[in-house]
Short mmCIF file of C-alpha atoms in Angstrom, two decimals:
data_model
loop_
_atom_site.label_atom_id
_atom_site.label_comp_id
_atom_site.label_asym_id
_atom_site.label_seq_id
_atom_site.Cartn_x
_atom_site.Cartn_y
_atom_site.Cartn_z
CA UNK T 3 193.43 55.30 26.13
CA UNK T 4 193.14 56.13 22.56
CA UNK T 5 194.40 54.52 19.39
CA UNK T 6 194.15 54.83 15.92
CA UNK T 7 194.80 52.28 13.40
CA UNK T 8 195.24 52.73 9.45
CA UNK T 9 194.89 49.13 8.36
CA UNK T 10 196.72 50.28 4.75
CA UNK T 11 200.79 50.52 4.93
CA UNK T 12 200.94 51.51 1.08
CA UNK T 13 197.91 52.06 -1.24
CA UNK T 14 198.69 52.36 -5.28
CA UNK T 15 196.51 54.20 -7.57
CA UNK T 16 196.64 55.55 -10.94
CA UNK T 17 196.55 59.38 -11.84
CA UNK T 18 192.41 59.88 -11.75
CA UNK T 19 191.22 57.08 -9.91
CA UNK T 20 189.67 56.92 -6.61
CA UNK T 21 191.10 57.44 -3.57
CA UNK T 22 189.54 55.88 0.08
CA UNK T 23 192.33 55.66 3.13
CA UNK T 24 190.96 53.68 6.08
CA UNK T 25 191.27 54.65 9.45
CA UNK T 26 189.82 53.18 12.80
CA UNK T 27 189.30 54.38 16.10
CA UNK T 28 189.32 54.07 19.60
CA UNK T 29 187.93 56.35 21.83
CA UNK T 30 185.73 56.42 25.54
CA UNK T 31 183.78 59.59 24.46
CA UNK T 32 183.22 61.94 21.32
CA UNK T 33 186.12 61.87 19.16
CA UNK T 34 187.76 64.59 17.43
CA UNK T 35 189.50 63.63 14.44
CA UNK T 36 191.77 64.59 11.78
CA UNK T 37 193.84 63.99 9.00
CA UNK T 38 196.66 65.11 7.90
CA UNK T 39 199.29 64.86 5.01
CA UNK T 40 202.59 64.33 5.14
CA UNK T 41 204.98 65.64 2.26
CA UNK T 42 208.92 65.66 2.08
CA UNK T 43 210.31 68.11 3.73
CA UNK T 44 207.42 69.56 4.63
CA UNK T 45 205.29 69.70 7.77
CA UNK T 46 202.44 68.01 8.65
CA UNK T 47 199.31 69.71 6.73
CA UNK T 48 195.97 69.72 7.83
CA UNK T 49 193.46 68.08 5.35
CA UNK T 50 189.75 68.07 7.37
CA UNK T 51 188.26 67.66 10.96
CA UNK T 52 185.81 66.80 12.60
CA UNK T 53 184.60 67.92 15.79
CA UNK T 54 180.60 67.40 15.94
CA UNK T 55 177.53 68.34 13.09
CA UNK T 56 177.77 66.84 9.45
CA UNK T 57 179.51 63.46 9.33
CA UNK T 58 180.66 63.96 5.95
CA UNK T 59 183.57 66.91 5.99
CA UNK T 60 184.62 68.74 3.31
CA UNK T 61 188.57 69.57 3.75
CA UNK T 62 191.37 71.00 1.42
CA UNK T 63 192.58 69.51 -2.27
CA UNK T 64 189.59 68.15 -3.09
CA UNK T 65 189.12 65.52 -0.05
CA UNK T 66 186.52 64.43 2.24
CA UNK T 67 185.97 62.13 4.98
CA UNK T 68 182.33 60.76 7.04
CA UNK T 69 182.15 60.19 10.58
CA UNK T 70 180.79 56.58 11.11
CA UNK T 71 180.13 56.20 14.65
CA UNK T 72 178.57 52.76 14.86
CA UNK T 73 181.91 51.80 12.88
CA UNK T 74 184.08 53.80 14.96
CA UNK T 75 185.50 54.50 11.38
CA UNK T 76 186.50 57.52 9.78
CA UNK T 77 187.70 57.03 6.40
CA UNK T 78 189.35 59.98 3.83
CA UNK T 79 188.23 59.82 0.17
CA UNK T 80 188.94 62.02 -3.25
CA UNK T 81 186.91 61.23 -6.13
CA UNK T 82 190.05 61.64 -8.64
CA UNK T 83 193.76 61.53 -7.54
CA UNK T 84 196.62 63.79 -9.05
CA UNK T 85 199.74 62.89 -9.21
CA UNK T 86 200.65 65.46 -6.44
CA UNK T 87 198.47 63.49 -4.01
CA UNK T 88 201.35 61.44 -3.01
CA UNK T 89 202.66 61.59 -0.04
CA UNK T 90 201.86 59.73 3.74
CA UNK T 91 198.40 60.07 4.82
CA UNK T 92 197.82 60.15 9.04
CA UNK T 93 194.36 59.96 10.59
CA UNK T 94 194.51 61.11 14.30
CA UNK T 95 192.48 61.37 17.14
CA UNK T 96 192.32 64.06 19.63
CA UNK T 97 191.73 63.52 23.17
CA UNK T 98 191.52 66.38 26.45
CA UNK T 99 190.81 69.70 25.89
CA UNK T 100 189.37 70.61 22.68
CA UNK T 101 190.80 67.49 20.97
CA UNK T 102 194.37 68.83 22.14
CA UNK T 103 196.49 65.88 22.99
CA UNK T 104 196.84 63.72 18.92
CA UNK T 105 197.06 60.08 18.71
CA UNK T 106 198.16 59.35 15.61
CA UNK T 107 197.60 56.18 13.04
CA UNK T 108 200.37 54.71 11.58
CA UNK T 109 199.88 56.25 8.65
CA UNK T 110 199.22 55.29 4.86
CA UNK T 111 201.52 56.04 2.05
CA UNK T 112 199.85 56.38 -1.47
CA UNK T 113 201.90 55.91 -4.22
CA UNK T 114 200.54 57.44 -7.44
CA UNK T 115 200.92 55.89 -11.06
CA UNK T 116 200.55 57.92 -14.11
CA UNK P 6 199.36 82.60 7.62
CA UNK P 7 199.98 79.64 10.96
CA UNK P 8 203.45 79.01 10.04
CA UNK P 9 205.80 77.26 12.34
CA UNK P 10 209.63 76.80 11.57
CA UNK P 11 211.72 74.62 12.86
CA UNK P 12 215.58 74.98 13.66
CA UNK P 13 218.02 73.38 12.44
CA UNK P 14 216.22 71.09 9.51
CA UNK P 15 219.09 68.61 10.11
CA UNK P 16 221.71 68.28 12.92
CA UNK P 17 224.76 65.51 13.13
CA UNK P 18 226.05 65.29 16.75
CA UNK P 19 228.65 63.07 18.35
CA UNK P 20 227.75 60.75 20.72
CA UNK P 21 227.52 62.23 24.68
CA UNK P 22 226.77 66.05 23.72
CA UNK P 23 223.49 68.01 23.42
CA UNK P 24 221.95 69.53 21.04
CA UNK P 25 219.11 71.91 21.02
CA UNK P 26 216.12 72.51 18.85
CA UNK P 27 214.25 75.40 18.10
CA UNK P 28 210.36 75.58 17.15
CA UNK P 29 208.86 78.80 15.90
CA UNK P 30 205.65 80.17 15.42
CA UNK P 31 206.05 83.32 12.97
CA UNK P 32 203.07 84.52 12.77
CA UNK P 33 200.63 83.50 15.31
CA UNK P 34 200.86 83.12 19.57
CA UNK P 35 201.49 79.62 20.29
CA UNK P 36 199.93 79.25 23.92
CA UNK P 37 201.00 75.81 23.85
CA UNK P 38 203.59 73.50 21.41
CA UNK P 39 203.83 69.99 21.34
CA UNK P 40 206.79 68.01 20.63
CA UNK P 41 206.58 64.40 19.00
CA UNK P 42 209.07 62.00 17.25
CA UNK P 43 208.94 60.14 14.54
CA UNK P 44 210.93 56.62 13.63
CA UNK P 45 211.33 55.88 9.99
CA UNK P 46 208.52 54.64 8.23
CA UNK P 47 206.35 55.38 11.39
CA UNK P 48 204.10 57.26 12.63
CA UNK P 49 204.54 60.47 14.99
CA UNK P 50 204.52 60.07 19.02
CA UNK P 51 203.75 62.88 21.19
CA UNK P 52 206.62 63.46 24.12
CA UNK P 53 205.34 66.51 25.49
CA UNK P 54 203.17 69.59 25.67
CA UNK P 55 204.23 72.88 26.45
CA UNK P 56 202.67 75.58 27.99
CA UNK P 57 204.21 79.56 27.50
CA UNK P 58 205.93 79.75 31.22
CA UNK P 59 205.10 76.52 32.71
CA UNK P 60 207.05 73.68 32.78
CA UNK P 61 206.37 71.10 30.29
CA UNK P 62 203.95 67.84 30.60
CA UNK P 63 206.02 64.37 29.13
CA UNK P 64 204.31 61.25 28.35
CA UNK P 65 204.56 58.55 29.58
CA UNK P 66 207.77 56.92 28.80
CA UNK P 67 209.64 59.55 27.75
CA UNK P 68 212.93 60.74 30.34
CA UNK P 69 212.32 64.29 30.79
CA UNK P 70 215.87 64.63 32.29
CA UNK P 71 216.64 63.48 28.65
CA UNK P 72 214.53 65.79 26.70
CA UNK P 73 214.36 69.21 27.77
CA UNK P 74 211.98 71.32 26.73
CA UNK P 75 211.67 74.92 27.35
CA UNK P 76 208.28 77.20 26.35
CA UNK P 77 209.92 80.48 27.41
CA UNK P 78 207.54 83.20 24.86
CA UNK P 79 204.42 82.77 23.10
CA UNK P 80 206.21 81.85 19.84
CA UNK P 81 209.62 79.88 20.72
CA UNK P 82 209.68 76.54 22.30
CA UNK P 83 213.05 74.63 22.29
CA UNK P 84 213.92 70.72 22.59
CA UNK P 85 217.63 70.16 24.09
CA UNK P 86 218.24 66.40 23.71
CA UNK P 87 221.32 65.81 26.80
CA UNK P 88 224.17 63.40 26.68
CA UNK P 89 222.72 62.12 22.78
CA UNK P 90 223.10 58.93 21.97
CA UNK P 91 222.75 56.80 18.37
CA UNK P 92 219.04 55.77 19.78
CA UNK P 93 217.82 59.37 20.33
CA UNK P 94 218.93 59.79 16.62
CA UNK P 95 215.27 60.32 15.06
CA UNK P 96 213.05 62.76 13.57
CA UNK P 97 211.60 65.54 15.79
CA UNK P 98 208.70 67.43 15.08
CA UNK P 99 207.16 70.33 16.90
CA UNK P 100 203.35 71.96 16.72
CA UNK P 101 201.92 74.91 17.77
CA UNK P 102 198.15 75.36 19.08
CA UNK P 103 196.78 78.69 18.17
CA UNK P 104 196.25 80.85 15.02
CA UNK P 105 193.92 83.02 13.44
CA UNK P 106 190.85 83.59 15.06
CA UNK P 107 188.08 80.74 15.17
CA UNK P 108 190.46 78.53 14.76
CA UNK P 109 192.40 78.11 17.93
CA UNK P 110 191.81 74.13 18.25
CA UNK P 111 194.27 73.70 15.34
CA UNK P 112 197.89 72.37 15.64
CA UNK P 113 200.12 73.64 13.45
CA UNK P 114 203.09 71.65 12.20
CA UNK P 115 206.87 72.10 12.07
CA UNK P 116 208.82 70.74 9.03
CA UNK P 117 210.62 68.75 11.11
CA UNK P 118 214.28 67.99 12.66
CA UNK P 119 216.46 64.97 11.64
CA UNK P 120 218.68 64.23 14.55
CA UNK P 121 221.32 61.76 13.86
CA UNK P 122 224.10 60.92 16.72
CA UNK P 123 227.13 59.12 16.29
#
């Protein structure tokens, strides 16, 4: 079975600084995987995916993530953070049919400082 | 465009009655909707996946005698959690797979449900 596992509960980071969320998988065969964001009171939003090609993706706001197989890792980066950047951060990975069926991590919440 | 609604945003219920959810697609043909739950400060857990006139697939774990769900069109797909309880107090999210074309491998996500039984 898969898992997913964001090793960072809460990440802190002042208003232009670097952003890198961590995420780990497990999975028997070619991974699809996402992340999403999580705002109040709003739904889950798709930042990037990967299915195959490029490594490095190029998603929404500004963010990107690379594909490291041999480190089964898949982490989410933004060179400079706004202040509307926080929120709860979920990498997931897809299994079945087309990446259908989401395991999620247990998310990261990034707290931004001004 | 690929919105999905989700109603009611928040329901209180007493403890032994049902209460039903509603998930929406407004403008796309959800072939399939998923249903997870969320605990505070946690992450989301799929319970099911529904397909438009099928009966639904639950994961393991999860009492489907408890959690009804019903995928009876292409853009409505309703959760009816029976004889509620304070531990099935939670927050429910639904998804929908399908949207504009080339993009059909995309879930689309709810806003959410906060279910809280006393």
């Amino acid at each position: 079975a898969q898992s997913v596992t964001q090793p960072d509960i809460h990440i802190t980071v002042s208003e232009g600084a670097s952003l890198e969320l961590r995420c780990n998988y497990s999975y028997g065969a070619t991974p699809y995987l996402f992340w999403y964001v999580q705002s109040p009171g709003q739904g889950l939003q798709l930042l990037l995916k990967y299915f195959s090609g490029d490594t490095l993706v190029q998603g929404i706001k500004g963010f990107e993530a690379e594909f490291k197989r041999s480190q089964s890792s898949f982490n989410l980066r933004k060179p400079s953070v706004h202040w509307s950047d926080a929120a709860e951060y979920f990498c997931a990975v897809g299994a079945g049919a087309a990446g259908n069926k989401l395991t999620f991590g247990g998310g990261t919440r990034v707290l931004v400082k001004p | 465009g690929a919105v999905v609604s989700q109603h009611p945003s928040w329901v209180i219920c007493k403890s032994g009655t049902s209460v039903k959810i509603e998930c929406r697609s407004l403008d796309f043909q959800a072939t399939t909707m998923f249903w997870y739950r969320q605990f505070p400060k946690q992450s989301l857990m799929l319970m099911a996946t529904s397909n438009e006139g099928s009966k639904a697939t639950y994961e393991q774990g999860v009492e489907k005698d408890k959690f009804l769900i019903n995928h009876a069109s292409l853009t409505l797909s309703t959760l009816t959690v029976t004889s509620a309880h304070p531990e099935d107090s939670s927050f429910y999210i639904c998804s929908a797979r399908g949207g504009p074309a080339g993009r059909s491998y995309e879930q689309y996500f709810g806003p959410g449900t906060r279910l809280t039984v006393t």
